[in-house]
Every structure is written in C-alpha cells, then in structure tokens.
Short mmCIF file of C-alpha atoms and ligand atoms in Angstrom, two decimals:
data_model
loop_
_atom_site.label_atom_id
_atom_site.label_comp_id
_atom_site.label_asym_id
_atom_site.label_seq_id
_atom_site.Cartn_x
_atom_site.Cartn_y
_atom_site.Cartn_z
CA UNK A 1 101.22 63.34 97.32
CA UNK A 2 102.95 66.29 98.96
CA UNK A 3 101.08 68.61 101.21
CA UNK A 4 98.03 66.46 102.02
CA UNK A 5 98.15 68.16 105.49
CA UNK A 6 98.00 71.54 103.89
CA UNK A 7 95.15 73.81 104.67
CA UNK A 8 92.10 74.57 102.43
CA UNK A 9 89.90 72.35 100.31
CA UNK A 10 90.83 69.93 97.53
CA UNK A 11 90.25 71.71 94.20
CA UNK A 12 91.60 69.08 91.86
CA UNK A 13 90.63 65.43 91.37
CA UNK A 14 94.03 64.45 92.93
CA UNK A 15 93.19 66.46 96.03
CA UNK A 16 95.56 69.53 95.51
CA UNK A 17 94.37 72.20 97.97
CA UNK A 18 93.98 75.96 97.79
CA UNK A 19 91.58 78.56 96.54
CA UNK A 20 92.05 79.99 93.02
CA UNK A 21 89.78 81.56 90.52
CA UNK A 22 89.93 79.00 87.75
CA UNK A 23 91.83 75.60 88.01
CA UNK A 24 91.35 75.06 84.27
CA UNK A 25 93.79 77.85 83.59
CA UNK A 26 96.55 75.67 84.79
CA UNK A 27 98.11 74.51 81.33
CA UNK A 28 98.76 78.24 80.37
CA UNK A 29 100.14 78.99 83.65
CA UNK A 30 102.50 76.01 83.69
CA UNK A 31 103.75 77.24 80.12
CA UNK A 32 104.43 80.56 81.27
CA UNK A 33 106.10 79.27 84.50
CA UNK A 34 108.46 77.40 82.54
CA UNK A 35 109.16 80.43 80.12
CA UNK A 36 110.23 82.41 83.17
CA UNK A 37 112.49 79.54 84.46
CA UNK A 38 114.11 79.86 81.07
CA UNK A 39 115.36 83.43 82.39
CA UNK A 40 116.21 82.31 85.81
CA UNK A 41 119.55 80.56 85.42
CA UNK A 42 120.66 81.03 89.13
CA UNK A 43 117.31 79.46 90.38
CA UNK A 44 117.73 76.55 87.90
CA UNK A 45 121.32 75.89 89.52
CA UNK A 46 119.80 76.27 93.10
CA UNK A 47 116.89 73.69 92.17
CA UNK A 48 119.49 71.14 91.20
CA UNK A 49 121.41 71.75 94.32
CA UNK A 50 118.32 71.74 96.46
CA UNK A 51 117.12 68.47 95.03
CA UNK A 52 120.43 66.74 96.10
CA UNK A 53 121.01 68.33 99.36
CA UNK A 54 117.43 68.82 100.61
CA UNK A 55 118.10 71.69 103.02
CA UNK A 56 114.53 72.40 103.83
CA UNK A 57 113.52 68.59 104.37
CA UNK A 58 110.08 68.61 106.07
CA UNK A 59 110.05 72.37 106.84
CA UNK A 60 106.74 74.12 106.43
CA UNK A 61 106.90 77.40 104.56
CA UNK A 62 104.17 79.92 104.06
CA UNK A 63 104.69 82.73 101.58
CA UNK A 64 102.75 85.91 101.21
CA UNK A 65 104.40 86.96 97.90
CA UNK A 66 102.82 88.13 94.43
CA UNK A 67 101.67 85.24 92.74
CA UNK A 68 103.48 85.51 89.44
CA UNK A 69 105.54 83.20 87.36
CA UNK A 70 108.79 84.02 89.15
CA UNK A 71 107.33 83.36 92.43
CA UNK A 72 106.16 79.74 91.16
CA UNK A 73 109.74 79.02 90.31
CA UNK A 74 110.85 80.13 93.89
CA UNK A 75 108.11 77.90 95.33
CA UNK A 76 109.41 74.88 93.03
CA UNK A 77 112.98 75.47 94.22
CA UNK A 78 111.84 75.37 98.01
CA UNK A 79 109.87 72.37 97.40
CA UNK A 80 112.92 70.74 95.52
CA UNK A 81 114.86 71.29 98.78
CA UNK A 82 112.19 69.39 100.81
CA UNK A 83 110.00 72.21 102.02
CA UNK A 84 106.11 72.06 102.26
CA UNK A 85 105.22 75.23 100.64
CA UNK A 86 101.72 77.20 100.88
CA UNK A 87 101.38 80.52 99.01
CA UNK A 88 98.91 83.41 99.50
CA UNK A 89 98.77 86.81 97.58
CA UNK A 90 100.77 89.87 99.11
CA UNK A 91 98.47 92.11 96.94
CA UNK A 92 94.92 91.65 95.71
CA UNK A 93 95.72 92.77 92.30
CA UNK A 94 98.99 91.07 91.44
CA UNK A 95 97.75 87.63 91.29
CA UNK A 96 98.27 85.78 87.98
CA UNK A 97 95.29 83.38 88.09
CA UNK A 98 96.77 81.08 85.50
CA UNK A 99 99.99 80.75 87.71
CA UNK A 100 97.81 80.26 90.77
CA UNK A 101 96.15 77.28 88.85
CA UNK A 102 99.36 75.90 87.86
CA UNK A 103 100.87 75.85 91.23
CA UNK A 104 97.86 73.93 92.58
CA UNK A 105 97.45 71.56 89.89
CA UNK A 106 100.75 70.87 88.24
CA UNK A 107 103.17 71.61 91.10
CA UNK A 108 100.92 70.54 94.08
CA UNK A 109 101.77 73.75 95.84
CA UNK A 110 98.55 74.96 97.62
CA UNK A 111 97.95 78.48 96.74
CA UNK A 112 95.18 81.09 98.16
CA UNK A 113 94.88 83.86 95.68
CA UNK A 114 92.38 85.20 93.26
CA UNK A 115 93.13 88.23 91.23
CA UNK A 116 90.81 91.12 92.30
CA UNK A 117 90.00 89.44 95.62
CA UNK A 118 88.13 91.90 98.26
CA UNK A 119 89.91 92.76 101.50
CA UNK A 120 88.17 90.23 103.47
CA UNK A 121 89.16 87.39 101.15
CA UNK A 122 92.71 88.67 100.81
CA UNK A 123 93.16 88.59 104.74
CA UNK A 124 91.21 85.33 104.69
CA UNK A 125 93.83 83.83 102.43
CA UNK A 126 96.54 85.12 104.55
CA UNK A 127 94.75 83.33 107.59
CA UNK A 128 94.78 80.07 105.40
CA UNK A 129 98.58 80.42 104.86
CA UNK A 130 99.05 80.68 108.52
CA UNK A 131 96.77 77.53 109.08
CA UNK A 132 99.74 75.61 107.49
CA UNK A 133 101.56 76.51 110.83
CA UNK A 134 104.80 77.71 109.17
CA UNK A 135 108.19 77.37 110.61
CA UNK A 136 109.42 79.71 108.02
CA UNK A 137 107.55 82.76 106.53
CA UNK A 138 108.41 84.44 103.45
CA UNK A 139 106.82 87.90 103.20
CA UNK A 140 106.39 90.82 100.64
CA UNK A 141 105.18 93.91 102.78
CA UNK A 142 105.01 92.26 106.03
CA UNK A 143 101.15 91.52 105.91
CA UNK A 144 101.73 87.97 106.96
CA UNK A 145 104.18 88.66 109.85
CA UNK A 146 101.90 91.45 111.02
CA UNK A 147 98.61 89.19 110.91
CA UNK A 148 100.61 86.46 112.72
CA UNK A 149 101.83 88.82 115.56
CA UNK A 150 98.36 90.25 115.84
CA UNK A 151 96.07 87.42 116.05
CA UNK A 152 97.93 84.17 115.71
CA UNK A 153 100.56 84.27 118.45
CA UNK A 154 99.94 80.59 119.14
CA UNK A 155 102.08 79.92 115.94
CA UNK A 156 105.11 81.62 117.40
CA UNK A 157 106.50 78.71 119.16
CA UNK A 158 107.02 76.74 116.05
CA UNK A 159 108.73 79.49 113.99
CA UNK A 160 112.30 79.29 112.94
CA UNK A 161 112.55 82.52 111.14
CA UNK A 162 111.30 84.69 108.06
CA UNK A 163 112.23 86.73 105.17
CA UNK A 164 111.12 90.06 103.77
CA UNK A 165 111.34 90.89 100.15
CA UNK A 166 110.57 94.68 99.95
CA UNK A 167 111.45 98.10 101.31
CA UNK A 168 108.07 98.98 102.76
CA UNK A 169 108.07 95.37 104.60
CA UNK A 170 111.46 96.09 106.11
CA UNK A 171 110.55 99.60 107.30
CA UNK A 172 107.31 98.00 109.12
CA UNK A 173 109.32 95.08 110.56
CA UNK A 174 112.08 97.52 111.90
CA UNK A 175 109.20 99.41 113.47
CA UNK A 176 108.02 96.42 115.15
CA UNK A 177 111.56 95.36 116.34
CA UNK A 178 112.06 98.93 117.92
CA UNK A 179 108.71 98.67 119.90
CA UNK A 180 109.97 95.08 120.83
CA UNK A 181 107.07 93.70 119.14
CA UNK A 182 108.81 91.23 116.71
CA UNK A 183 108.95 87.86 118.15
CA UNK A 184 111.07 85.85 115.55
CA UNK A 185 114.15 86.70 113.37
CA UNK A 186 113.53 87.92 109.94
CA UNK A 187 116.17 88.41 107.16
CA UNK A 188 115.66 91.56 104.99
CA UNK A 189 116.18 90.19 101.66
CA UNK A 190 115.43 93.70 100.32
CA UNK A 191 118.62 95.07 101.78
CA UNK A 192 120.90 92.43 99.83
CA UNK A 193 122.73 94.31 97.12
CA UNK A 194 121.90 91.55 94.72
CA UNK A 195 118.17 92.38 95.50
CA UNK A 196 117.57 95.98 95.64
CA UNK A 197 120.26 97.32 93.18
CA UNK A 198 118.91 95.24 90.56
CA UNK A 199 115.23 94.27 91.28
CA UNK A 200 114.17 97.67 92.59
CA UNK A 201 116.17 99.53 90.13
CA UNK A 202 116.07 97.61 86.79
CA UNK A 203 113.11 95.46 87.62
CA UNK A 204 110.65 98.18 88.74
CA UNK A 205 112.18 100.66 86.04
CA UNK A 206 111.34 98.45 83.29
CA UNK A 207 108.00 96.88 84.44
CA UNK A 208 106.36 100.14 85.81
CA UNK A 209 106.95 101.68 82.07
CA UNK A 210 105.62 98.36 80.82
CA UNK A 211 102.52 98.64 83.11
CA UNK A 212 101.83 102.25 82.13
CA UNK A 213 102.19 101.66 78.55
CA UNK A 214 99.94 98.52 78.44
CA UNK A 215 97.17 100.30 80.43
CA UNK A 216 97.49 103.61 78.36
CA UNK A 217 99.17 103.01 75.02
CA UNK A 218 100.14 106.65 75.40
CA UNK A 219 103.40 107.77 73.64
CA UNK A 220 105.90 109.03 76.26
CA UNK A 221 108.22 110.90 73.89
CA UNK A 222 108.18 114.57 74.44
CA UNK A 223 105.84 114.28 77.55
CA UNK A 224 106.60 115.56 81.08
CA UNK A 225 106.83 112.52 83.38
CA UNK A 226 107.28 113.14 87.02
CA UNK A 227 108.69 110.54 89.31
CA UNK A 228 108.12 111.01 93.26
CA UNK A 229 110.82 109.47 95.22
CA UNK A 230 114.42 109.01 93.91
CA UNK A 231 115.15 105.66 95.68
CA UNK A 232 116.24 102.38 94.11
CA UNK A 233 112.73 102.24 92.32
CA UNK A 234 112.50 105.83 91.43
CA UNK A 235 115.93 105.92 89.94
CA UNK A 236 115.04 103.14 87.59
CA UNK A 237 111.69 104.55 86.65
CA UNK A 238 113.27 107.94 85.82
CA UNK A 239 116.05 106.29 83.70
CA UNK A 240 113.69 104.23 81.70
CA UNK A 241 111.40 107.05 81.19
CA UNK A 242 114.13 109.34 79.82
CA UNK A 243 115.13 106.52 77.60
CA UNK A 244 111.66 106.65 76.11
CA UNK A 245 112.02 110.28 75.25
CA UNK A 246 110.22 111.69 78.17
CA UNK A 247 111.16 115.00 79.85
CA UNK A 248 111.68 113.66 83.40
CA UNK A 249 110.98 115.56 86.51
CA UNK A 250 112.15 114.10 90.06
CA UNK A 251 110.37 115.00 93.26
CA UNK A 252 112.06 114.21 96.47
CA UNK A 253 112.31 115.17 100.13
CA UNK A 254 115.84 113.86 100.91
CA UNK A 255 118.70 116.56 99.85
CA UNK A 256 121.12 113.78 98.89
CA UNK A 257 118.80 112.00 96.68
CA UNK A 258 117.52 115.45 95.17
CA UNK A 259 121.03 116.11 94.34
CA UNK A 260 121.96 113.10 93.01
CA UNK A 261 118.75 113.33 90.50
CA UNK A 262 119.74 116.86 89.58
CA UNK A 263 123.16 115.65 88.73
CA UNK A 264 121.91 112.51 86.91
CA UNK A 265 120.40 115.37 84.70
CA UNK A 266 116.88 115.48 85.76
CA UNK A 267 114.99 118.63 86.78
CA UNK A 268 114.12 118.55 90.53
CA UNK A 269 111.19 120.39 91.88
CA UNK A 270 108.33 120.26 94.41
CA UNK A 271 105.36 118.21 93.28
CA UNK A 272 103.02 121.10 93.68
CA UNK A 273 104.93 122.81 90.75
CA UNK A 274 105.49 119.60 88.62
CA UNK A 275 101.76 118.79 89.00
CA UNK A 276 100.90 121.66 86.79
CA UNK A 277 102.93 120.59 83.86
CA UNK A 278 103.15 116.69 84.05
CA UNK A 279 101.33 114.40 81.68
CA UNK A 280 102.38 111.39 83.96
CA UNK A 281 102.97 111.48 87.95
CA UNK A 282 104.25 108.13 89.21
CA UNK A 283 104.99 107.39 92.83
CA UNK A 284 107.63 105.07 94.30
CA UNK A 285 108.16 106.45 97.93
CA UNK A 286 106.86 103.91 100.49
CA UNK A 287 105.01 107.06 101.90
CA UNK A 288 101.44 108.06 102.01
CA UNK A 289 99.35 110.72 100.27
CA UNK A 290 102.60 111.90 98.29
CA UNK A 291 100.07 112.94 95.78
CA UNK A 292 97.64 114.85 97.71
CA UNK A 293 94.48 117.12 97.45
CA UNK A 294 96.39 120.25 96.85
CA UNK A 295 98.51 118.64 93.88
CA UNK A 296 95.28 117.23 92.33
CA UNK A 297 93.64 120.71 92.42
CA UNK A 298 96.34 122.12 90.10
CA UNK A 299 97.15 118.89 88.13
CA UNK A 300 97.40 119.24 84.36
CA UNK A 301 94.23 118.04 82.46
CA UNK A 302 94.70 114.71 81.30
CA UNK A 303 97.52 113.57 83.61
CA UNK A 304 98.08 109.92 84.19
CA UNK A 305 98.62 109.05 87.81
CA UNK A 306 100.21 105.59 88.77
CA UNK A 307 101.95 104.27 91.69
CA UNK A 308 104.68 101.63 92.06
CA UNK A 309 105.27 101.80 95.63
CA UNK A 310 104.11 98.95 97.89
CA UNK A 311 100.83 100.04 99.12
CA UNK A 312 97.84 101.94 97.38
CA UNK A 313 98.32 104.84 99.80
CA UNK A 314 100.84 107.05 97.99
CA UNK A 315 98.03 108.76 95.75
CA UNK A 316 95.33 110.15 97.87
CA UNK A 317 92.52 108.39 96.22
CA UNK A 318 89.49 109.52 98.58
CA UNK A 319 90.72 113.05 97.69
CA UNK A 320 90.50 112.26 94.02
CA UNK A 321 87.05 110.76 94.60
CA UNK A 322 85.86 113.74 96.53
CA UNK A 323 86.93 116.02 93.79
CA UNK A 324 85.32 114.24 91.10
CA UNK A 325 81.99 114.67 89.73
CA UNK A 326 82.19 111.65 87.32
CA UNK A 327 84.19 108.43 87.00
CA UNK A 328 84.31 105.98 84.29
CA UNK A 329 86.51 103.12 83.40
CA UNK A 330 88.25 104.43 80.20
CA UNK A 331 90.10 101.10 79.47
CA UNK A 332 91.18 98.08 81.47
CA UNK A 333 93.05 99.36 84.51
CA UNK A 334 92.18 103.10 83.80
CA UNK A 335 89.79 105.00 85.63
CA UNK A 336 88.99 108.47 84.35
CA UNK A 337 88.04 110.99 86.79
CA UNK A 338 86.27 114.16 85.64
CA UNK A 339 86.62 117.02 88.14
CA UNK A 340 84.19 120.01 88.72
CA UNK A 341 86.15 122.37 86.53
CA UNK A 342 86.17 120.01 83.49
CA UNK A 343 89.76 118.62 83.93
CA UNK A 344 90.07 114.75 83.71
CA UNK A 345 92.66 112.88 85.67
CA UNK A 346 93.41 109.22 84.94
CA UNK A 347 94.18 106.79 87.80
CA UNK A 348 95.93 103.45 86.83
CA UNK A 349 95.32 100.14 88.61
CA UNK A 350 93.38 101.68 91.69
CA UNK A 351 96.66 103.22 92.67
CA UNK A 352 98.06 99.73 93.47
CA UNK A 353 101.55 98.59 92.08
CA UNK A 354 101.20 99.33 88.45
CA UNK A 355 103.79 97.09 87.32
CA UNK A 356 102.17 94.03 88.72
CA UNK A 357 98.40 94.92 88.27
CA UNK A 358 98.91 96.39 84.77
CA UNK A 359 101.67 94.29 83.57
CA UNK A 360 103.38 91.11 84.72
CA UNK A 361 105.83 92.51 87.39
CA UNK A 362 109.55 92.49 86.99
CA UNK A 363 111.09 90.34 84.36
CA UNK A 364 112.35 86.94 85.42
CA UNK A 365 115.73 87.69 84.72
CA UNK A 366 116.04 90.05 87.63
CA UNK A 367 113.69 88.11 89.96
CA UNK A 368 116.35 85.40 89.46
CA UNK A 369 118.62 87.22 91.85
CA UNK A 370 116.02 88.30 94.40
CA UNK A 371 114.54 84.73 94.70
CA UNK A 372 117.99 83.15 94.75
CA UNK A 373 118.49 85.20 97.94
CA UNK A 374 115.15 84.01 99.29
CA UNK A 375 115.85 80.40 98.67
CA UNK A 376 119.48 80.67 100.17
CA UNK A 377 118.40 82.60 103.00
CA UNK A 378 115.44 80.04 103.63
CA UNK A 379 118.14 77.17 103.67
CA UNK A 380 120.36 79.55 105.98
CA UNK A 381 117.42 79.97 108.44
CA UNK A 382 116.80 76.23 108.51
CA UNK A 383 120.45 75.62 109.34
CA UNK A 384 121.30 78.49 111.72
CA UNK A 385 118.14 80.01 113.07
CA UNK A 386 118.89 79.09 116.61
CA UNK A 387 121.57 81.68 116.61
CA UNK A 388 119.47 84.73 115.51
CA UNK A 389 117.80 86.88 117.85
CA UNK A 390 113.92 88.04 117.07
CA UNK A 391 115.24 91.13 115.07
CA UNK A 392 115.61 92.24 111.52
CA UNK A 393 118.90 90.66 110.14
CA UNK A 394 120.92 91.48 106.95
CA UNK A 395 121.46 88.79 104.36
CA UNK A 396 124.76 87.32 105.21
CA UNK A 397 127.49 88.90 102.84
CA UNK A 398 128.56 85.21 101.49
CA UNK A 399 124.96 84.78 100.17
CA UNK A 400 125.02 88.25 98.42
CA UNK A 401 128.34 87.61 96.78
CA UNK A 402 127.39 84.04 95.97
CA UNK A 403 124.32 85.23 93.98
CA UNK A 404 126.26 87.71 92.18
CA UNK A 405 128.81 85.33 91.25
CA UNK A 406 126.28 82.76 89.95
CA UNK A 407 124.59 85.43 88.00
CA UNK A 408 127.73 86.59 86.20
CA UNK A 409 128.55 82.81 85.22
CA UNK A 410 125.14 82.39 83.97
CA UNK A 411 125.51 85.48 81.83
CA UNK A 412 128.93 84.29 80.67
CA UNK A 413 130.77 87.10 82.18
CA UNK A 414 134.21 86.53 83.54
CA UNK A 415 136.08 89.05 85.84
CA UNK A 416 139.47 89.74 86.69
CA UNK A 417 141.01 88.74 90.29
CA UNK A 418 143.48 90.52 92.64
CA UNK A 419 147.07 89.48 92.39
CA UNK A 420 148.98 88.68 95.67
CA UNK A 421 150.68 91.84 95.54
CA UNK A 422 147.55 93.90 94.86
CA UNK A 423 145.76 92.08 97.99
CA UNK A 424 148.77 93.06 100.07
CA UNK A 425 148.94 96.74 98.68
CA UNK A 426 144.77 97.20 99.38
CA UNK A 427 145.25 95.63 102.87
CA UNK A 428 148.06 97.98 103.85
CA UNK A 429 148.27 101.50 105.16
CA UNK A 430 152.06 101.95 104.89
CA UNK A 431 152.26 102.62 101.11
CA UNK A 432 151.64 105.98 99.70
CA UNK A 433 153.15 107.76 96.53
N1 LIG B 501 106.76 97.99 92.24
C1 LIG B 501 107.40 97.18 92.56
O1 LIG B 501 107.50 96.06 92.06
C2 LIG B 501 108.48 97.38 93.70
C3 LIG B 501 109.69 96.76 93.73
C4 LIG B 501 110.61 97.06 94.88
C5 LIG B 501 110.09 98.00 95.78
N2 LIG B 501 108.72 98.55 95.87
C6 LIG B 501 108.42 99.28 96.73
O2 LIG B 501 108.63 100.70 96.19
C7 LIG B 501 108.74 101.73 97.29
C8 LIG B 501 109.99 102.36 97.25
O3 LIG B 501 110.99 101.39 97.39
P1 LIG B 501 112.60 101.96 97.27
O4 LIG B 501 113.43 100.63 97.28
O5 LIG B 501 112.93 102.84 95.91
O6 LIG B 501 112.81 102.67 98.52
P2 LIG B 501 113.91 103.89 98.84
O7 LIG B 501 113.88 104.10 100.29
O8 LIG B 501 115.23 103.55 98.27
O9 LIG B 501 113.32 105.34 98.19
C9 LIG B 501 112.22 105.93 98.72
C10 LIG B 501 112.36 107.39 98.20
O10 LIG B 501 111.19 108.10 98.40
C11 LIG B 501 111.52 109.37 98.96
N3 LIG B 501 110.26 110.06 99.68
C12 LIG B 501 109.74 109.57 100.98
N4 LIG B 501 108.55 110.40 100.98
C13 LIG B 501 108.56 111.16 99.86
C14 LIG B 501 107.70 112.16 99.49
N5 LIG B 501 106.57 112.50 100.22
N6 LIG B 501 107.87 112.82 98.42
C15 LIG B 501 108.96 112.56 97.53
N7 LIG B 501 109.86 111.66 97.96
C16 LIG B 501 109.57 110.92 99.07
C17 LIG B 501 112.68 108.99 100.02
O11 LIG B 501 113.25 110.23 100.51
C18 LIG B 501 113.51 107.89 99.13
O12 LIG B 501 114.37 108.52 98.64
C19 LIG B 501 108.46 100.81 98.66
O13 LIG B 501 107.20 100.92 98.89
C20 LIG B 501 108.91 99.65 98.08
O14 LIG B 501 108.23 98.53 98.92
C21 LIG B 501 107.93 98.32 94.79
#
C-alpha cells in the first residue's frame, strides 16, 4: 500500500493513516469527489498524462489546503504522477469530513483534518503534515511554510520547492522573502492568470453568494449589499450580487479600483456611510478589521456580516463581542448578536471564509484550472527546482497558456490563429496608417 511511511496512526483496517472525524463517511465522500471530477476535464487529462509519465515519482508532497472534493482530485492527480501525498486543512471550518474520510479510506491519501477543529488541533495537524518530511509543499494561506520556517527548519534540507494558492499567502511569502527569511523557492500559483482571473472572480463570486444564501435564506433582491474590496474576489461578489437584484455598494482604499467599481456601475462610498444602510456587508480584502467598531456602532439593524477573505480578521469580532449584550445561534452558521441599543447584527461562519464554511467552496469547474496549475507547477518544480532561488516565483507563462488552452478544448471552444502577415505586422514598428 502507498504511504505506509506516512505520519499518523492507522484509521482503517487496511492501515490507511490520518486523523479524520468519521471514516464511515468515506462512501458518500467518494461519490462527491467523483461528481466533482466530472466537472474537472483539465485535471482528468492531467491524471492520464501523470499516470503515464510519472513526473513526481517517489516525491513526498505535503499539502495544507481546504479539504474539499476538488482538492481530493488534485491529490489523486499528484498520486497518479507518483507522489506520496499527505494533506492537512488550511482552515478549521472548511473541511468536508466525508471527503477527508474518502481520501484516507478510498484513495489511501493520509489526511489530518476535522471540520471545526480547535486551534491546537489545527496546528497539530500541520505538524503531522510536516512529519511527512515534504520535498514539495502546497499551501493555501502560507501556514505550512510559516510553521516550517518557525519550528521545523531541520526539514529545509530536503525541500525542493512549494506552491501557494491564495492572495493572502502570496503577500505573506513576499514579506518573508523581503526579510530574507524564505529559505526555499515558492511558485505563486495565485498569480497565474488562469487562477486569479477565474477562481478569485467567478469562483469566489458564485460560492460567496451561495454561502450567504444557504446560511440565511434571505432574499437579496432590492437589498443593499456592500462589498469591501474590489479586487478579484470583490469584483466577482459584486457582479453576482447585482445579478440577484441587490443594490451593490463598493468600499475601497485604492483609487484605481474605486474608479473601476464606479464605472462598472456600482455606488462607491466609505464603509462608515455604507454601514448605515447596508443589509449585507461582505469583506474580501485580505486586510484586518475592515469592519471595525465604529462601523458596528452605526450599522443598520439586522445587517448580515460575512467574510470571504482568507483569514477571520477582516471583521473585528472581539469588538462585536464587546458591543453585544446577548448572542445566540440563530441558524447553523449564523450568530445573532443583540447590541445594547436593541439592534441585531448577524455574523456568518464565525467570520471565516463564508463560501467554504457555509457552502462547498468554489465550483469544481473553476478549481479545475487552479489545480491544473498546482499539478503542473509541482511537476515543474520536480524537474527544475535546482534552477530556482529561494524566492517567490511566477508560474511559467507556458503553464498558464497550456491550462487556458486545455480548458478551452474541454469546453469545446475553438479560437482563431494569427496569419503570418498578422504576426509580422504585430511584431513590427514600421507600419502606421
Ligand atoms: N473565499 C475564497 O475562496 C477566496 C478565494 C481567493 C482568494 N481569497 C482571499 O480573498 C482576499 C482577497 O483576494 P483578492 O484576490 O481579491 O485580492 P486583491 O488584492 O485583488 O484585492 C483586495 C482588495 O481589497 C482592497 N482593500 C484592502 N484593504 C481594504 C480596506 N481596509 N477597505 C477596503 N478595501 C480594502 C485592496 O485595495 C484591493 O483592491 C485574500 O485574502 C485572498 O487570499 C479567498
């Protein structure tokens, strides 16, 4: 059996390892993982290619990722390529326990993740993933890389390289690189065009609305819906909220982004003004305390607060706790806070990624591209890591273009090609009118 050397204790009769909530959920998890694979044609192509070429033969890979159906399929592709994969969660609330069970019991991929795990268990699970002695790390938010650099530096010698999935992780890693603290090369998968233009925008857009609706079942049409941050995620959330009939307000700190939002047809104003009239305030900034005490003090009665940025710091939850005189679980994933003046504010998913905590995260069809980048970059690292400095590197352009091409083919879309005369014209500066 694969991964007998993997960390953790056996949790199945066949000796598969990990720490999951309930191994009996594996059957349902396997069916959902297969359903997702049906929406991931690029990964299916890569799985076939990896099975034949084995680009990751014998390489130990530790991934700190959201344990979802799509991640399960990425892990299967890496394993098909010969990698020994171990996974832990990149967020305590995003784990799908049935998927974790399926990964362990059906695909023999050790997983350390239980939905709702406390902070100590969360970091314990990261340590377990590091006990695998990874040669390649896959991160979503840079917790794995950060823990490795803080306390497990004995592992640095074996590391080939790593990948980072999200904006917040890339920002943390660039900060490490600036301080000279980053000790091995990381490829910023988030920065691939076939990642953030689609995953952050269409994936976060759809799944954030999905999470809010599943958690609250509140009609959006005619309501005021404020989005803080008009980056790739914020653009997608604003676009989809408008599609459901909400009056969308955008809050920004960057003039260019604010201008873009205004010309995209959204009202733009400071949050302190928007807070007074908003029925929903959703953050997607990567920043802390975007919704702060002064906003909470004037916020409209009944306002729903949700976050789709990586960490649960965008809404100042300690301030909300201190303003509240009473708190109750109104529905699964919805905490209702009653304030001293009688207003009620509703916080979704404890301020954690609402699309993963209250829904299922991004639809598989969009993760197909993000994870195709992950798989191809892992193979690229295995083949070329010697050439890379310990720094944050872009995804090679050839990989980005290949992922776009494969996705177009899978969608049955054909495009035109330049004629030779056009190629020459575009390469020349001599011709004008
Ligand atoms: N929910 C998900 O599944 C998911 C998916 C992808 C990315 N993310 C996370 O979402 C966050 C945003 O990602 P992105 O790719 O859109 O980043 P981005 O850098 O493209 O956009 C962030 C925007 O927030 C703005 N901003 C920063 N501080 C602000 C403040 N105080 N008030 C108002 N606006 C502010 C910035 O000016 C910027 O325009 C990150 O934490 C990222 O890791 C989440």
